[in-house]
PDB file of C-alpha atoms in Angstrom:
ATOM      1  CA  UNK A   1      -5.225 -20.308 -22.293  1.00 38.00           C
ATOM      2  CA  UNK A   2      -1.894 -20.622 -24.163  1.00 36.00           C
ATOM      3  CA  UNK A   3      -4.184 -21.417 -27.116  1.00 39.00           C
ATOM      4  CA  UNK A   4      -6.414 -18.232 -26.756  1.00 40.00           C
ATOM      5  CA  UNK A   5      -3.875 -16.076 -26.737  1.00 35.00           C
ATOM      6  CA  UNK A   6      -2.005 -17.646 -30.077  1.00 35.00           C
ATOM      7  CA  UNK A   7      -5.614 -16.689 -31.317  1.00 40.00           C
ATOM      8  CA  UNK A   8      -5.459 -13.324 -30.589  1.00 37.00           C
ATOM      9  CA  UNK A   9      -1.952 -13.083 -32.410  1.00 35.00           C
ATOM     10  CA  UNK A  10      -2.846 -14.819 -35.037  1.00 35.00           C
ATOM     11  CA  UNK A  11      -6.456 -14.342 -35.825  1.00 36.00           C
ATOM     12  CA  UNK A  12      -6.263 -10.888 -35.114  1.00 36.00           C
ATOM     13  CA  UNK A  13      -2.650  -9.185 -35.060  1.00 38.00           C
ATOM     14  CA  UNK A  14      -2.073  -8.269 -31.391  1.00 37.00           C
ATOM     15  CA  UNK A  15      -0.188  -5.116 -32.521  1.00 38.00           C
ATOM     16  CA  UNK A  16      -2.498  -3.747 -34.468  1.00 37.00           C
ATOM     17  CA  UNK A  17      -6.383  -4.293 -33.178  1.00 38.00           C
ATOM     18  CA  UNK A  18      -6.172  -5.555 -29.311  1.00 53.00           C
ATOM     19  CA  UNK A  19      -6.557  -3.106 -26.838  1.00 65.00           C
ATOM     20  CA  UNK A  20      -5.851  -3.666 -23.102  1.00 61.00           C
ATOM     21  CA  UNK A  21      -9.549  -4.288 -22.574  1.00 62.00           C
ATOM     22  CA  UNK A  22      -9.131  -6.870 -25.639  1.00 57.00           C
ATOM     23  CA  UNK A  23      -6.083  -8.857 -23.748  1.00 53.00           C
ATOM     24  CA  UNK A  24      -8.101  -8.837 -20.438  1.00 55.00           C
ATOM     25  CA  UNK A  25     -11.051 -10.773 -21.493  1.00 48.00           C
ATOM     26  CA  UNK A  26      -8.569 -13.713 -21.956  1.00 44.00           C
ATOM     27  CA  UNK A  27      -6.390 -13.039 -19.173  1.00 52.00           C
ATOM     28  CA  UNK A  28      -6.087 -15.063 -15.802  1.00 54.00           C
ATOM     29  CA  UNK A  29      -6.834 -13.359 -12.717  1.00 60.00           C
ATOM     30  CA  UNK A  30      -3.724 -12.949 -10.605  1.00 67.00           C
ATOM     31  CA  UNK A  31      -4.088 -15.103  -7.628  1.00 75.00           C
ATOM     32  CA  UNK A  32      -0.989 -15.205  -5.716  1.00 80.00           C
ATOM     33  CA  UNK A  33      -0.201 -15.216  -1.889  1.00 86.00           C
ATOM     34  CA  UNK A  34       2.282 -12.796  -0.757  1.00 90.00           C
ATOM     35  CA  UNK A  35       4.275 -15.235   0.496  1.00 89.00           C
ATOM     36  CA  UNK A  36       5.182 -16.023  -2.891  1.00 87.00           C
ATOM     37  CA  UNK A  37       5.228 -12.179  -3.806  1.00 90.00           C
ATOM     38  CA  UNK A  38       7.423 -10.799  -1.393  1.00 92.00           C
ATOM     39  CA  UNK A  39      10.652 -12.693  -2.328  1.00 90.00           C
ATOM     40  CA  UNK A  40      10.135 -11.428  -5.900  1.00 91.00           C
ATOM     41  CA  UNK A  41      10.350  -8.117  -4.746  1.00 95.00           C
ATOM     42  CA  UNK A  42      12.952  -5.287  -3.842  1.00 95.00           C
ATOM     43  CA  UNK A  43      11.749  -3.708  -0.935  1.00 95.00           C
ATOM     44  CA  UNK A  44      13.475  -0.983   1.646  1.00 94.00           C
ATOM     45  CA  UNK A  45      13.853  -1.796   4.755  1.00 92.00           C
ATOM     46  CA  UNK A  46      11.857   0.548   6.532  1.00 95.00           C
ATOM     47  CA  UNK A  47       8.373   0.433   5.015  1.00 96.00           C
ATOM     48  CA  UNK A  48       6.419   2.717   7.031  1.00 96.00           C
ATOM     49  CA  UNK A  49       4.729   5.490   5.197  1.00 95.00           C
ATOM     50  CA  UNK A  50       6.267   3.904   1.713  1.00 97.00           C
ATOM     51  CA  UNK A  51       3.780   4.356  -1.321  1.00 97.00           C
ATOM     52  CA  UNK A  52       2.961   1.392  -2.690  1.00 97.00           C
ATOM     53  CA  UNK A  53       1.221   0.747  -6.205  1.00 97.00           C
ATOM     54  CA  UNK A  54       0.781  -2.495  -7.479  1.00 97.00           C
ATOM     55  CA  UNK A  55      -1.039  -2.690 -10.697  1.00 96.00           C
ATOM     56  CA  UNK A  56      -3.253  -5.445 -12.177  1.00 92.00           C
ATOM     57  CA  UNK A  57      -3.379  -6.687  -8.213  1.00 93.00           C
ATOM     58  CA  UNK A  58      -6.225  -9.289  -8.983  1.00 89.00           C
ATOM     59  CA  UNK A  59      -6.884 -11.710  -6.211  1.00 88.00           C
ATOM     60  CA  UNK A  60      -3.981 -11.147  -4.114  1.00 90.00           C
ATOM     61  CA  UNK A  61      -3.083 -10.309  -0.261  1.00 94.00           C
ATOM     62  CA  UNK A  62       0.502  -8.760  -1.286  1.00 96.00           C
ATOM     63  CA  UNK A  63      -1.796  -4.987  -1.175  1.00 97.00           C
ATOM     64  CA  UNK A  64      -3.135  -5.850   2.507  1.00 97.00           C
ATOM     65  CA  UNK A  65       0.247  -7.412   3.800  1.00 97.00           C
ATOM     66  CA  UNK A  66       2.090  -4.214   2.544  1.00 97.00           C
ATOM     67  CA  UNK A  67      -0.489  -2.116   4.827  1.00 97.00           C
ATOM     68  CA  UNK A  68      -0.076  -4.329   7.806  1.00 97.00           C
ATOM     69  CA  UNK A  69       3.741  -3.671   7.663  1.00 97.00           C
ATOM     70  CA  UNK A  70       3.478   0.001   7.751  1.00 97.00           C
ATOM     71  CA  UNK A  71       3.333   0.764   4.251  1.00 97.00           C
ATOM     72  CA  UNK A  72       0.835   3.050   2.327  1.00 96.00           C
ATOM     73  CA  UNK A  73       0.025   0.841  -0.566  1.00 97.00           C
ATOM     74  CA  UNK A  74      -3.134   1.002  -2.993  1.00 96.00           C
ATOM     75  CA  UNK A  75      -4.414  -1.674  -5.845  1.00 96.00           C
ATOM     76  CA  UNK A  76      -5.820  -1.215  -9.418  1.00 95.00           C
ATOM     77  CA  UNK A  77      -7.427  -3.662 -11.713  1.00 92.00           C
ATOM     78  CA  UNK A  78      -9.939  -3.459 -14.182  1.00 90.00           C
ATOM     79  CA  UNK A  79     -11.643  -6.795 -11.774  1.00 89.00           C
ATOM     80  CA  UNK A  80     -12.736  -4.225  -9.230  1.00 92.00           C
ATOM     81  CA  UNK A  81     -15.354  -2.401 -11.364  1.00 89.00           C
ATOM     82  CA  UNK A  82     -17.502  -4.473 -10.021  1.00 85.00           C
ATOM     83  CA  UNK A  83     -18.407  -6.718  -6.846  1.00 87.00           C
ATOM     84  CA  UNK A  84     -19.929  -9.776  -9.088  1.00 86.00           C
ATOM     85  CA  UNK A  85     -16.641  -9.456 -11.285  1.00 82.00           C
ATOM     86  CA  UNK A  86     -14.361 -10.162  -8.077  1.00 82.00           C
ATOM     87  CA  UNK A  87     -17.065 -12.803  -6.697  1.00 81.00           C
ATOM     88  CA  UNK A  88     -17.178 -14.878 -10.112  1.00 79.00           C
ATOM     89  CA  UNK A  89     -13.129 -14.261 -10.120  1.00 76.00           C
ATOM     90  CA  UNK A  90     -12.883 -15.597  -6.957  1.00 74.00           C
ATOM     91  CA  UNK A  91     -14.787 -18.876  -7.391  1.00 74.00           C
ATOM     92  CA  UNK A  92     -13.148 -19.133 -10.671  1.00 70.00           C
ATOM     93  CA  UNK A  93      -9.552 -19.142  -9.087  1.00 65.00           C
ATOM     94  CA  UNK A  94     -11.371 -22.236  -6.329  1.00 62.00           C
ATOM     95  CA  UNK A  95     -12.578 -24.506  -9.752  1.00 64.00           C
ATOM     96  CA  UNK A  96      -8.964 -23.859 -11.485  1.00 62.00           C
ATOM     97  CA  UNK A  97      -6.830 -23.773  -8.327  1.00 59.00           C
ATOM     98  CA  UNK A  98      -8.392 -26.036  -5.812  1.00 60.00           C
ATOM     99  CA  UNK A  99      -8.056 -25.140  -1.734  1.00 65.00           C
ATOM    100  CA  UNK A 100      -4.414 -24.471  -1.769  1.00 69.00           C
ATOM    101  CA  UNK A 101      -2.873 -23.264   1.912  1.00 79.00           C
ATOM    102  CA  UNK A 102      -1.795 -19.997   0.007  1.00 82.00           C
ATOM    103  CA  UNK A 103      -4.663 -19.859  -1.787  1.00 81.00           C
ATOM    104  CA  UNK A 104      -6.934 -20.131   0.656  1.00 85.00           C
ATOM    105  CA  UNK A 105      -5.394 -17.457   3.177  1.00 90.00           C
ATOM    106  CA  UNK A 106      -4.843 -14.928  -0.095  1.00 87.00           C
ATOM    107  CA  UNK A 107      -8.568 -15.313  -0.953  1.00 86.00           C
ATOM    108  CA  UNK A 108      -9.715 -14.981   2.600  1.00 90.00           C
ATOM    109  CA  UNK A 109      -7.528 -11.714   3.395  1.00 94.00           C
ATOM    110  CA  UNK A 110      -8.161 -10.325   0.238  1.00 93.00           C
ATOM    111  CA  UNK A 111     -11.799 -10.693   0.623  1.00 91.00           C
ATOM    112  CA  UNK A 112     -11.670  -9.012   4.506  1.00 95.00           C
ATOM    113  CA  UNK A 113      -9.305  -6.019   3.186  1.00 96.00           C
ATOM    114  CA  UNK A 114     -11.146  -5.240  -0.173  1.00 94.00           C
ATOM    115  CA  UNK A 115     -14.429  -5.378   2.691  1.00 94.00           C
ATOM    116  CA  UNK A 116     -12.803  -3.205   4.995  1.00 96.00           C
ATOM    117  CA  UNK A 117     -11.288  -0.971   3.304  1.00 96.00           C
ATOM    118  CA  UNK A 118     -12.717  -0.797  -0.498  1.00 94.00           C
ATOM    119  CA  UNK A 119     -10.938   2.253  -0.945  1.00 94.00           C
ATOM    120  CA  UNK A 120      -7.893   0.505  -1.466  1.00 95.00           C
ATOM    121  CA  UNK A 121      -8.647  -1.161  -4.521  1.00 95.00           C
ATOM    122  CA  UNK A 122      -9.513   0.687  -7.602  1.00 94.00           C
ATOM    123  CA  UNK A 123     -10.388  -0.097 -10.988  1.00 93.00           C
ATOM    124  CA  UNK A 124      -8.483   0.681 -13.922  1.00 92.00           C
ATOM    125  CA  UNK A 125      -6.084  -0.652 -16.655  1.00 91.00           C
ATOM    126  CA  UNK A 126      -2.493   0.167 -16.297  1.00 93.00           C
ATOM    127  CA  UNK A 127      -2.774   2.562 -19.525  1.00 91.00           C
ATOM    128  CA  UNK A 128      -4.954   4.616 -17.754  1.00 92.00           C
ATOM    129  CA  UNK A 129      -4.414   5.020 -13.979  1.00 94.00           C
ATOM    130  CA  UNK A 130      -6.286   7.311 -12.110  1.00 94.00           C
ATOM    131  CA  UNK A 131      -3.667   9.525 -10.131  1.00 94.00           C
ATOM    132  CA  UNK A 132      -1.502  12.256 -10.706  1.00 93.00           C
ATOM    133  CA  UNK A 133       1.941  12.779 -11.512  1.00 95.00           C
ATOM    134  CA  UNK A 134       4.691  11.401  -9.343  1.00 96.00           C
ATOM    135  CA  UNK A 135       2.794  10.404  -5.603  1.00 95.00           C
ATOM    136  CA  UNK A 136       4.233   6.756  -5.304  1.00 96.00           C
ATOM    137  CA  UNK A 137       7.575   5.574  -3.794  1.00 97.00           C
ATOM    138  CA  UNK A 138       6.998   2.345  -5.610  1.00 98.00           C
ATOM    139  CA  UNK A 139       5.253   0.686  -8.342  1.00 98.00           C
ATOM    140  CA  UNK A 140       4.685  -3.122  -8.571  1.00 97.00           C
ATOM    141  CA  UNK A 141       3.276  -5.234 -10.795  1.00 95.00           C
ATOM    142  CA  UNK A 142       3.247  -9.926 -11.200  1.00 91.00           C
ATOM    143  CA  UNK A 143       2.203 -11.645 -13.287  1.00 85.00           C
ATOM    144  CA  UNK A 144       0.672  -8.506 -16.176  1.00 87.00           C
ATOM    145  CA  UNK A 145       3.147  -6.954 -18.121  1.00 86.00           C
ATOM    146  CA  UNK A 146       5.288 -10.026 -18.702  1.00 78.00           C
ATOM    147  CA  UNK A 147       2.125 -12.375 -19.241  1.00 70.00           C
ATOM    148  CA  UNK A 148      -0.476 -10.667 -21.446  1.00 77.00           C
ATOM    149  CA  UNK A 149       0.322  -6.604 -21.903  1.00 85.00           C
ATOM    150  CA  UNK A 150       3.605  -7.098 -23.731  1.00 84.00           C
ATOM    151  CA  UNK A 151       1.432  -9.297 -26.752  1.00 81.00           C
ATOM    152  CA  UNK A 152       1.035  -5.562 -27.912  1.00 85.00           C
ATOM    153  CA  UNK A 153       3.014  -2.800 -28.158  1.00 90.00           C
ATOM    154  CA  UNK A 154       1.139   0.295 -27.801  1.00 90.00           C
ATOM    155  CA  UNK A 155      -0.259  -1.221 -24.895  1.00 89.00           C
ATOM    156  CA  UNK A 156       2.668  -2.261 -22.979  1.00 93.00           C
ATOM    157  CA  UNK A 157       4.721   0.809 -24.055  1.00 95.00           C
ATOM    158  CA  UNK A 158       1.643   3.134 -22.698  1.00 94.00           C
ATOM    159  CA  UNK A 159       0.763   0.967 -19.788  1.00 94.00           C
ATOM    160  CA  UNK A 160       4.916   1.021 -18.954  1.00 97.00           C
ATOM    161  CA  UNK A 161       4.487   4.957 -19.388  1.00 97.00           C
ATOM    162  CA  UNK A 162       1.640   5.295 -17.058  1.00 96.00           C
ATOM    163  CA  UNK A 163       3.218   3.055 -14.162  1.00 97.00           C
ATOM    164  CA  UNK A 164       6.384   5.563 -14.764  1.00 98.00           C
ATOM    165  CA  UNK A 165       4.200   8.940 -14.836  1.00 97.00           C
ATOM    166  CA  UNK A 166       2.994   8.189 -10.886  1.00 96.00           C
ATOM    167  CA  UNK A 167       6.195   7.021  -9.979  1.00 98.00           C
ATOM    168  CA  UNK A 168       8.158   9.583  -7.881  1.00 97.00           C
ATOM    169  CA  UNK A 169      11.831  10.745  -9.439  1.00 98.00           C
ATOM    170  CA  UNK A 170      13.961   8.135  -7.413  1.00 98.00           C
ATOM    171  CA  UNK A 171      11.356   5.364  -7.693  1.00 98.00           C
ATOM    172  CA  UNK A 172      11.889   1.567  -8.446  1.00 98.00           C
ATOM    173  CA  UNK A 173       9.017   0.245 -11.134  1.00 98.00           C
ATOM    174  CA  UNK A 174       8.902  -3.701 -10.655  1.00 97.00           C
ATOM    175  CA  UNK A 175       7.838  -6.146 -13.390  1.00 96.00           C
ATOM    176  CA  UNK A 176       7.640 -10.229 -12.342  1.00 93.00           C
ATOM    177  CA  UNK A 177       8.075 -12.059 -13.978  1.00 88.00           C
ATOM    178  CA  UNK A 178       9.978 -10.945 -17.469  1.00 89.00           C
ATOM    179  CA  UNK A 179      10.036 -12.760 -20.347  1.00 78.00           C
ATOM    180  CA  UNK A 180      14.051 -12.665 -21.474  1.00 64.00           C
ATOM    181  CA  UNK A 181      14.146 -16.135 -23.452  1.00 58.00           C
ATOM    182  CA  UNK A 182      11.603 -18.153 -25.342  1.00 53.00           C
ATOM    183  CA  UNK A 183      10.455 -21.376 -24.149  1.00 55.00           C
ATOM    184  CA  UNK A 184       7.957 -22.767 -26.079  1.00 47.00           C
ATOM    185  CA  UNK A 185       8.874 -21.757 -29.899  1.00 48.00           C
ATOM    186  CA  UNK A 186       5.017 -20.789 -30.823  1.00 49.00           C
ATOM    187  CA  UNK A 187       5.460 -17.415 -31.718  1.00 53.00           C
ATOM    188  CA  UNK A 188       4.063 -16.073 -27.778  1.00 58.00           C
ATOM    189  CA  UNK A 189       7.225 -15.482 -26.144  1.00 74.00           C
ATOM    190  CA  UNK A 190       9.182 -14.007 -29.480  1.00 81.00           C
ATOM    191  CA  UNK A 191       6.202 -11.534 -29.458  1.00 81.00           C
ATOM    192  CA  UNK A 192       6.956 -10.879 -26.316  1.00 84.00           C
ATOM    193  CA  UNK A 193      10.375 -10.846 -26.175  1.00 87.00           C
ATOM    194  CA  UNK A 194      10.398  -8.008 -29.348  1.00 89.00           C
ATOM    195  CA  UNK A 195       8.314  -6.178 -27.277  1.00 91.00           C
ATOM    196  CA  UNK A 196       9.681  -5.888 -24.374  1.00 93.00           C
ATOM    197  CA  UNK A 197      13.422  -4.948 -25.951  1.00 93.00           C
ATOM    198  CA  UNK A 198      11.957  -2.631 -28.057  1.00 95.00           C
ATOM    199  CA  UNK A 199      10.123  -0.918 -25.034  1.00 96.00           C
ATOM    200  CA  UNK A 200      13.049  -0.633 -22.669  1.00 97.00           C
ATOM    201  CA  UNK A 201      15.178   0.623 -25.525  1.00 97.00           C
ATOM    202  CA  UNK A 202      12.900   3.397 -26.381  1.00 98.00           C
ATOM    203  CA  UNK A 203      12.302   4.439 -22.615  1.00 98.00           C
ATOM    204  CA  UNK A 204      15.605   4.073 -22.033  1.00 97.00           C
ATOM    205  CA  UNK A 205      16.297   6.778 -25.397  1.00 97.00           C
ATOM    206  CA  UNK A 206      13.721   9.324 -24.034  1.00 96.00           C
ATOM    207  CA  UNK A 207      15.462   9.423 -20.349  1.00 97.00           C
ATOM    208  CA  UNK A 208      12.741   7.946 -18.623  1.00 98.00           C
ATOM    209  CA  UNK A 209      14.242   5.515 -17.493  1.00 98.00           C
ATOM    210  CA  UNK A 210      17.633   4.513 -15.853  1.00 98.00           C
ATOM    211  CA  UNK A 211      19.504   1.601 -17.157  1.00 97.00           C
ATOM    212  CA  UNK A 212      17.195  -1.630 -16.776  1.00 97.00           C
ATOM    213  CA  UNK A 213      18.101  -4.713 -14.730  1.00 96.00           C
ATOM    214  CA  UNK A 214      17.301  -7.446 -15.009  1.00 93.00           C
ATOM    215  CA  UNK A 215      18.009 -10.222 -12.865  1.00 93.00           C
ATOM    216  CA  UNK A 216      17.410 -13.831 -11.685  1.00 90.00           C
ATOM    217  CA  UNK A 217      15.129 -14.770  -8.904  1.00 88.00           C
ATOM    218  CA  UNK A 218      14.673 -18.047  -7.136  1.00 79.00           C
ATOM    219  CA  UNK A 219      10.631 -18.148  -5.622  1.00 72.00           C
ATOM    220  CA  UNK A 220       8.241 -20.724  -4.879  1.00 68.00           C
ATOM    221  CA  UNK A 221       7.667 -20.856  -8.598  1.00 62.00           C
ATOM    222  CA  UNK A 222      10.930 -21.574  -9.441  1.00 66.00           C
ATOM    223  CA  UNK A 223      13.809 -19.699 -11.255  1.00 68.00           C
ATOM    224  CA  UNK A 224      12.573 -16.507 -13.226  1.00 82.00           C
ATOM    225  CA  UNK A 225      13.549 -12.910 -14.031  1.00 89.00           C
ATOM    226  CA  UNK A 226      12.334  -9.528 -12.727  1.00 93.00           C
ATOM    227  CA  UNK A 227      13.162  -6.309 -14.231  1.00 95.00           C
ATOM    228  CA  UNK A 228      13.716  -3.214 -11.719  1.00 97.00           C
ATOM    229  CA  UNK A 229      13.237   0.247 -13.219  1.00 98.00           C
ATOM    230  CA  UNK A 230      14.177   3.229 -12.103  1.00 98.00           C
ATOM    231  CA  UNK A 231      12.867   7.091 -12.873  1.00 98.00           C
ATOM    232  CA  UNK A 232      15.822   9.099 -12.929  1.00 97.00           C
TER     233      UNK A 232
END
């Protein structure tokens, strides 16, 4: 994967010719329990009634387990247009993953909840979501901005922009995890990095943001960074 996407940079320059459709025909399909989610997250303590929107969901129970605890909480990715896209996504994530505990029990309550209640999971890319202005409490999103959006600009900086536009005044926008430091020195994460300090500073400049955070978090997956936004 890390190969495709030093491809896309250099073949074709990320900033210039990939769109978000572009990045997602390379990208993995988020597969994650919320048992790993949840400690990534800042969450208030009373979740009943609390609009939830976590964007670029994938294959993940975090959407069903917010509902269960009260919450009001929807899911978009581009993977729902289509019942055969989530099937062949979900045998995909078996072949690469294998029968993991997590795994297993994300797959099988994603599958009953998207079932149950389809309306709950909508497709479309972050730069274009589907809702008006200012209806969630919250917007969430693992393993997509900090992963494949932020290899181009426009599309992180509108995708970043759209999450912000349905986020209530008040609200907390959460990105996990965020790239602050390169690790590999192949030209992926200083893309990234660039990006994602050049975004924050110009949301930051229009007032559209409140000062960022970003902070350490210890998971499952180890020691990584979220970022925590808030609309002003």
């Amino acid at each position: 994967m890390r190969t495709e996407l030093l491809n896309l940079i250099y073949a074709q320059p990320v900033h210039e010719t990939s769109s978000e459709r572009d990045i997602s025909i390379i990208s993995d399909v988020t597969i994650a329990s919320h048992r790993v989610l949840l400690p990534t997250l800042v969450l208030p303590e009373n979740l009943e009634g609390h609009a939830f929107l976590e964007v670029g969901a994938g294959i993940s129970d975090l959407t069903e387990e917010l509902n269960m605890r009260g919450a009001r909480a929807l899911a978009t990715d581009p993977l729902y247009e289509s019942q055969k896209k989530v099937n062949d996504a979900m045998q995909g994530v078996f072949e690469a993953w294998g029968r993991d505990d997590y795994i297993t029990e994300a797959l099988q309550r994603f599958k009953k909840s998207k079932k149950e209640h389809p309306d709950r999971y909508i497709p479309a890319f972050a730069s274009s979501l589907p809702f008006q202005d200012e209806v969630f409490d919250s917007v969430i999103s693992t393993h997509l901005f900090s992963a494949y959006l932020d290899l181009n600009y426009e599309v992180l900086e509108s995708s970043m922009r759209e999450c912000l536009r349905v986020l209530k005044q008040g609200g907390l926008f959460q990105v996990y995890p965020w790239v602050w430091q390169t690790d590999y020195g192949d030209g992926i994460d200083e893309v990234r990095l660039k990006n994602g300090r050049k975004v924050l500073k110009a949301l930051r400049k229009q007032g559209m943001i409140e000062e960022p955070i970003i902070e350490p978090v210890k998971t499952d997956e180890g020691s990584r960074v979220r970022l925590l936004l808030t609309k002003p």
